[in-house]
Every structure is written in C-alpha cells, then in structure tokens.
Short mmCIF file of C-alpha atoms in Angstrom, two decimals:
data_model
loop_
_atom_site.label_atom_id
_atom_site.label_comp_id
_atom_site.label_asym_id
_atom_site.label_seq_id
_atom_site.Cartn_x
_atom_site.Cartn_y
_atom_site.Cartn_z
CA MET A 24 217.82 -5.67 -7.86
CA PRO A 25 218.72 -1.96 -7.96
CA ARG A 26 220.90 -0.74 -5.11
CA PHE A 27 218.46 1.99 -4.19
CA PHE A 28 215.61 -0.51 -3.61
CA LEU A 29 215.49 -2.05 -0.14
CA PRO A 30 212.87 -4.79 0.30
CA ARG A 31 212.59 -4.19 4.05
CA LYS A 32 211.33 -0.66 3.31
CA SER A 33 208.55 -1.92 1.05
CA GLU A 34 205.17 -1.89 2.77
CA ALA A 35 203.90 -5.00 0.98
CA HIS A 36 207.07 -6.94 1.81
CA ARG A 37 206.91 -5.90 5.46
CA ILE A 38 203.23 -6.90 5.77
CA ALA A 39 203.90 -10.31 4.22
CA CYS A 40 206.89 -11.01 6.45
CA LEU A 41 205.11 -9.89 9.62
CA ALA A 42 202.06 -12.00 8.75
CA LEU A 43 204.28 -15.05 8.25
CA TYR A 44 206.14 -14.32 11.49
CA ARG A 45 202.93 -14.08 13.53
CA ALA A 46 201.45 -17.17 11.90
CA LEU A 47 204.56 -19.23 12.70
CA LEU A 48 204.52 -18.12 16.33
CA ARG A 49 200.80 -18.86 16.70
CA ALA A 50 201.15 -22.29 15.14
CA ASN A 51 204.09 -23.14 17.40
CA SER A 52 203.80 -24.43 20.95
CA ASN A 53 207.46 -25.26 21.54
CA ALA A 54 209.77 -22.71 23.16
CA ALA A 55 212.85 -23.97 21.30
CA LEU A 56 211.21 -23.61 17.89
CA GLY A 57 209.88 -20.15 18.84
CA ALA A 58 213.39 -19.02 19.72
CA GLN A 59 214.69 -20.39 16.41
CA ILE A 60 211.94 -18.57 14.49
CA ARG A 61 212.73 -15.24 16.17
CA HIS A 62 216.47 -15.71 15.62
CA ARG A 63 215.98 -16.56 11.95
CA PHE A 64 213.71 -13.58 11.28
CA ARG A 65 216.15 -11.20 13.00
CA LYS A 66 219.02 -12.64 10.97
CA ASP A 67 217.19 -12.44 7.63
CA ALA A 68 215.70 -8.99 8.23
CA LYS A 69 218.52 -7.31 6.25
CA LEU A 70 218.55 -9.62 3.24
CA GLN A 71 218.79 -7.76 -0.08
CA SER A 72 219.29 -10.54 -2.63
CA PRO A 73 216.00 -11.55 -4.33
CA GLN A 74 217.09 -15.21 -4.42
CA ASP A 75 217.83 -15.27 -0.68
CA ILE A 76 214.54 -13.52 0.16
CA VAL A 77 212.48 -15.91 -1.97
CA ALA A 78 214.26 -18.95 -0.48
CA ALA A 79 213.71 -17.71 3.09
CA LEU A 80 210.00 -16.98 2.50
CA ARG A 81 209.49 -20.34 0.78
CA HIS A 82 211.06 -22.17 3.71
CA GLY A 83 208.89 -20.17 6.14
CA TYR A 84 205.66 -21.05 4.30
CA GLU A 85 206.67 -24.71 4.06
CA THR A 86 207.38 -24.78 7.80
CA LEU A 87 204.02 -23.14 8.52
CA GLU A 88 202.21 -25.69 6.35
CA ARG A 89 203.90 -28.64 8.11
CA LEU A 90 203.16 -27.18 11.57
CA SER A 91 199.51 -26.61 10.72
CA LYS A 92 199.11 -30.21 9.47
CA GLN A 93 201.18 -31.99 12.17
CA PRO A 94 201.60 -29.84 15.30
CA GLU A 95 203.38 -32.69 17.13
CA ASN A 96 206.44 -32.42 14.84
CA VAL A 97 207.62 -29.08 16.27
CA ILE A 98 210.84 -30.60 17.67
CA ALA A 99 211.83 -31.94 14.28
CA GLU A 100 211.06 -28.57 12.69
CA ALA A 101 213.25 -26.83 15.27
CA SER A 102 216.19 -29.10 14.43
CA LYS A 103 215.66 -28.52 10.68
CA LEU A 104 215.54 -24.75 11.15
CA ARG A 105 218.70 -24.80 13.26
CA ALA A 106 220.51 -26.94 10.68
CA LEU A 107 219.42 -24.61 7.87
CA SER A 108 220.71 -21.55 9.74
CA GLU A 109 224.06 -23.22 10.44
CA SER A 110 224.49 -24.46 6.87
CA ARG A 111 223.67 -21.08 5.32
CA SER A 112 227.09 -19.59 5.99
CA SER A 113 228.86 -22.69 4.61
CA LEU A 114 226.75 -22.60 1.43
CA LEU A 115 227.56 -18.92 0.93
CA SER A 116 231.28 -19.58 1.41
CA LEU A 117 231.12 -22.40 -1.19
CA SER A 118 229.35 -20.02 -3.57
CA ASP A 119 232.08 -17.42 -3.06
CA GLN A 120 234.76 -20.06 -3.69
CA SER A 121 233.12 -21.06 -6.98
CA ARG A 122 232.90 -17.41 -8.06
CA VAL A 123 236.56 -16.83 -7.23
CA ALA A 124 237.52 -19.95 -9.20
CA LYS A 125 235.70 -18.48 -12.22
CA GLY A 126 237.57 -15.21 -11.84
CA GLN A 127 234.55 -13.31 -10.46
CA PRO A 128 234.54 -11.25 -7.24
CA PRO A 129 232.77 -12.75 -4.18
CA ARG A 130 229.09 -11.84 -3.98
CA HIS A 131 228.01 -9.48 -1.25
CA THR A 132 226.27 -11.21 1.67
CA GLU A 133 224.20 -9.79 4.50
CA THR A 134 227.04 -10.54 6.96
CA GLN A 135 229.52 -8.41 5.06
CA LYS A 136 229.40 -4.66 5.48
CA ARG A 137 229.96 -2.38 2.58
CA ASP A 138 232.74 0.13 2.87
CA SER A 139 231.00 3.28 4.02
CA PRO A 140 231.88 6.36 1.97
CA ARG A 141 234.22 8.87 3.51
CA VAL A 142 232.06 11.50 5.17
CA ARG A 143 235.02 13.32 6.69
CA PRO A 144 237.90 15.04 4.91
CA HIS A 145 241.35 13.54 4.93
CA PRO A 146 243.20 14.18 8.22
CA ASN A 147 246.06 16.14 6.62
CA ALA A 148 243.92 18.02 4.09
CA ALA A 149 243.90 21.80 4.50
CA PRO A 150 240.71 23.82 3.88
CA LEU A 151 240.28 24.94 0.29
CA LEU A 152 240.51 28.67 1.03
CA GLU A 153 243.73 28.12 3.01
CA ARG A 154 245.57 26.13 0.37
CA ASN A 155 248.34 27.52 -1.77
CA THR A 156 246.67 28.12 -5.11
CA PRO A 157 247.08 27.53 -7.99
CA LEU A 158 247.39 23.84 -7.25
CA PRO A 159 250.33 21.91 -8.74
CA VAL A 160 249.65 19.62 -11.70
CA PRO A 161 251.44 16.26 -12.15
CA PRO A 162 253.74 16.17 -15.19
CA GLY A 163 252.10 14.93 -18.35
CA ARG A 164 248.61 15.97 -17.29
CA GLN A 165 246.52 19.02 -18.10
CA ARG A 166 245.15 21.39 -15.50
CA ARG A 167 241.51 20.80 -14.63
CA VAL A 168 239.63 24.06 -14.31
CA PRO A 169 237.05 23.99 -11.46
CA THR A 170 233.61 25.54 -11.58
CA LEU A 171 231.80 27.65 -9.01
CA VAL A 172 228.46 26.01 -8.17
CA ASN A 173 225.48 27.31 -6.21
CA ALA A 174 224.35 24.26 -4.23
CA ASN A 175 220.94 25.43 -2.96
CA GLY A 176 222.35 28.71 -1.75
CA VAL A 177 225.70 27.27 -0.59
CA PRO A 178 228.69 28.27 -2.76
CA MET A 179 231.11 25.47 -3.56
CA ILE A 180 233.92 24.70 -5.99
CA ARG A 181 233.46 21.54 -8.01
CA TRP A 182 236.72 20.02 -9.17
CA LYS A 183 235.37 16.73 -10.50
CA LYS A 184 232.42 14.36 -10.44
CA PRO A 185 231.14 12.49 -8.52
CA GLN A 186 230.97 14.87 -5.60
CA PRO A 187 232.86 13.69 -2.48
CA PRO A 188 230.51 12.40 0.25
CA PHE A 189 232.05 14.60 2.95
CA LEU A 190 231.33 17.69 0.79
CA SER A 191 227.71 16.59 0.47
CA ARG A 192 227.56 16.21 4.25
CA ILE A 193 228.84 19.77 4.74
CA ILE A 194 226.30 21.17 2.26
CA ARG A 195 223.43 19.35 3.95
CA ALA A 196 224.55 20.60 7.37
CA LYS A 197 224.66 24.21 6.15
CA ILE A 198 221.25 23.93 4.53
CA ARG A 199 219.74 22.47 7.71
CA SER A 200 221.31 25.25 9.79
CA ARG A 201 219.88 27.90 7.46
CA GLU A 202 216.45 26.29 7.56
CA LYS A 203 216.53 26.26 11.36
CA ARG A 204 217.38 29.97 11.46
CA THR A 205 214.58 30.74 9.00
CA ASP A 206 212.03 28.72 10.96
CA ARG A 207 213.10 30.40 14.19
CA ALA A 208 212.72 33.85 12.65
CA GLN A 209 209.22 32.98 11.43
CA ARG A 210 208.22 31.71 14.87
CA LEU A 211 209.56 34.88 16.47
CA GLU A 212 207.59 37.05 14.04
CA HIS A 213 204.43 35.21 15.02
CA GLN A 214 205.31 35.59 18.70
CA CYS A 215 205.90 39.33 18.19
CA GLU A 216 202.45 39.67 16.68
CA MET A 217 200.89 37.81 19.60
CA ALA A 218 202.94 39.83 22.11
CA SER A 219 201.79 43.12 20.58
CA ARG A 220 198.17 41.99 20.99
CA GLU A 221 198.87 41.06 24.61
CA ASP A 222 200.27 44.55 25.20
CA MET A 223 197.17 46.06 23.61
CA TRP A 224 194.98 43.96 25.88
CA ASP A 225 196.97 45.05 28.94
CA ASP A 226 196.47 48.68 27.94
CA ILE A 227 192.71 48.10 27.59
CA VAL A 228 192.54 46.42 31.00
CA TRP A 229 194.50 49.23 32.66
CA GLY A 230 192.21 51.76 30.99
CA MET A 231 189.07 49.96 32.25
CA HIS A 232 190.35 50.31 35.83
CA GLY A 233 190.69 54.01 35.34
CA GLU A 234 194.45 54.05 35.57
CA ALA A 235 196.95 55.55 33.21
CA GLN A 236 198.37 53.62 30.30
CA HIS A 237 200.56 50.78 31.44
CA ASP A 238 204.04 52.03 30.49
CA GLN A 239 205.96 50.64 33.42
CA GLY A 240 207.59 47.25 33.66
CA VAL A 241 208.54 44.82 30.91
CA LYS A 242 206.17 44.46 28.01
CA TRP A 243 205.36 41.24 26.23
CA ILE A 244 206.87 42.32 22.95
CA GLN A 245 210.34 43.19 24.24
CA ALA A 246 211.76 39.65 24.53
CA PRO A 247 210.55 38.31 21.15
CA MET A 248 211.59 41.55 19.41
CA GLN A 249 215.07 41.26 20.90
CA ALA A 250 215.34 37.60 19.86
CA LEU A 251 214.04 38.44 16.37
CA GLY A 252 216.63 41.19 15.98
CA GLU A 253 219.35 38.76 17.05
CA ALA A 254 218.12 36.17 14.54
CA LYS A 255 218.08 38.74 11.71
CA ARG A 256 221.56 39.92 12.65
CA MET A 257 222.87 36.35 12.60
CA HIS A 258 221.18 35.74 9.25
CA ALA A 259 222.76 38.89 7.80
CA GLU A 260 226.19 37.87 9.12
CA GLN A 261 225.90 34.43 7.57
CA ALA A 262 224.80 35.95 4.25
CA GLU A 263 227.77 38.33 4.29
CA LYS A 264 230.13 35.51 5.17
CA LYS A 265 228.69 33.40 2.35
CA THR A 266 229.20 36.29 -0.08
CA GLN A 267 232.84 36.68 0.96
CA ILE A 268 233.45 32.94 0.60
CA ALA A 269 231.85 32.96 -2.86
CA ARG A 270 234.03 35.91 -3.88
CA ARG A 271 237.20 34.13 -2.73
CA MET A 272 236.13 30.94 -4.50
CA TRP A 273 235.51 32.93 -7.68
CA GLU A 274 239.03 34.32 -7.46
CA ILE A 275 240.39 30.79 -7.18
CA VAL A 276 238.40 29.72 -10.25
CA GLU A 277 239.63 32.73 -12.23
CA ARG A 278 243.27 32.06 -11.28
CA GLU A 279 242.95 28.43 -12.28
CA LYS A 280 241.29 29.42 -15.56
CA HIS A 281 243.99 31.97 -16.48
CA LEU A 282 246.73 29.53 -15.55
CA ALA A 283 245.10 26.77 -17.62
CA GLU A 284 244.95 29.11 -20.64
CA ARG A 285 248.60 30.09 -20.17
CA GLU A 286 249.68 26.46 -19.85
CA LYS A 287 247.68 25.61 -22.97
CA ALA A 288 249.46 28.39 -24.89
CA GLU A 289 252.81 27.14 -23.60
CA ARG A 290 252.01 23.61 -24.76
CA ARG A 291 251.09 24.90 -28.20
CA TYR A 292 254.30 26.91 -28.41
CA ALA A 293 256.38 23.91 -27.32
CA LYS A 294 254.59 21.73 -29.86
CA ARG A 295 255.33 24.25 -32.66
CA GLU A 296 258.97 24.44 -31.62
CA GLN A 297 259.26 20.66 -31.69
CA TYR A 298 257.66 20.61 -35.14
CA LYS A 299 260.16 23.25 -36.39
CA GLU A 300 263.04 21.25 -34.96
CA ARG A 301 261.86 18.09 -36.70
CA ARG A 302 261.50 19.94 -40.02
CA LEU A 303 264.96 21.43 -39.66
CA ALA A 304 266.43 18.01 -38.83
CA ARG A 305 264.76 16.42 -41.89
CA LYS A 306 266.01 19.29 -44.09
CA MET A 307 269.55 18.86 -42.85
CA GLU A 308 269.37 15.10 -43.50
CA ARG A 309 268.22 15.69 -47.08
CA GLU A 310 271.05 18.19 -47.68
CA MET A 311 273.57 15.70 -46.32
CA VAL A 312 272.21 12.96 -48.61
CA GLU A 313 272.36 15.24 -51.68
CA GLU A 314 275.97 16.15 -50.93
#
C-alpha cells in the first residue's frame, strides 16, 4: 500500500467500518462484549497494513454472523475477542523475530511510531545569512554550488534535495502570513467602501434636517482607512525585506559559484602538474636504463 494512502481517510472504508461497528453493538446485549468491541475498534482505527485490515474486518463480520444466529453466546464471543486482542501483539513479535532471522528489518506495526521528520533547525545551527561564507568543503570532495529558488514568492537557497522539513515549515508559515495580510487588506478595502457610503448617508440625513454638512466628529471611514494604510505599509516593509534577503542570498550563490570555478581550475592545474611530474619521472627512468 502506498505511504500516502491512509485507509481511515477513505470514505468507503469509513462507512463500512462504522456500519460494522453499529451492527455489532446492536446485535450485542452484553456489557462486557460491548466494551471489548469498542476497545478493539479504537485499537484498530490506525491500522495501515492491508493484511491486518482485512483480517480485522473478517473477524468482525464472523462475530456479527455468530451473534445474529446465536445471541446467547455473547459471553463466549467476548472471551474470544479478548484472547484475539491479547494474542495480536505476541503474533506480531513472532513475525518480527522471523523477519530478523531472515536478515530483514522488522515490519512497522500500528503500536510503533515512525520517527517524525525534523521540523526545527539544529540547536547549534546559525542562520544562513549570519554564517561565515563561503562554507568549508571536506577534503576530497567538490564544492556544491547552491541555487536561488523562488518558493511561491519566498526566496530560499537550495543546497541539496530533498528539501529539509524545517525549511518547508518556514516557507509554509511565511506563505500563510502573507495570505493573512492580503485577506485583511481586502476586507479593509471593502469596509472602506461601506464606510464611505455610511458617511454619504449621514450627510444626506443631516441635509434633510436642514443642518449644515456633518463635518464634526469621527467619520466612519477614518478607522478602516487608517488600518488599511497600516496594512499596506506592513506589506511594503515585508516586500522590501524579502528583496534585501533575496539580494543577500544571490550574493552568497555568486560567491559560492566563483569559488567553485576557482577550485575547479586549481584541481585542473594540480592534475596537469601531476601528469608532468609523472612524465618527467618516466623519462628519467628511461634515460637511466639506456645509460
């Protein structure tokens, strides 16, 4: 089963499991068996292996069939269900032992948690723009030139693939923050339009009473216009900050690129010098043999 497919998020799977769950509870009149059914469904709700899911559903339908035919055997069914739940962990451990004996890694079970990807940077890692660039390269390895990427309006430097999870988290957070600012500005523009109409209506009402135009006091449009100006100013500041960050990242990429070209030229020069030294050594050996 692909990793991206989760059976519990499938509508057909959910409907089938809920129908079986309700049918088992309706066919049961024993409190102990009802508790076992609820416990088993909660335990198996996160199953991902197709074999485990099919086995659990088959056992549920068999239990439902026996309860519908012989309702008086609910106590025996409760003991069977309890024994099956207790033996499940031992069977999985035996399966893992057999896989280890064959030299295969233990299979993932629903009780084991996968190692969650690192969504935070390393504790001692300095921000990219504050590091001493160019970065050092281990001996015997070539310098990897990064690329400047526009990730949906967020500038970033990509050093390698796959992209680190914590970098993806930062990009998503910045995109959500930008979307919130944009939505707020759009709402404020709509409120400014409504406020201007309210001010026009106030002027009409004051005119109908034979008084001068209502110029005193606070108007409806002042507060939304002030908030809209603040939102536009913040948006402009963020855009300017993003431009400066992109410019600094571009400088880092250019430095790394020039340094990689220089190191490549140095490697070629060193390789030519080694080749000349080998030729000279072979020539001297031949001269010594001829003498």
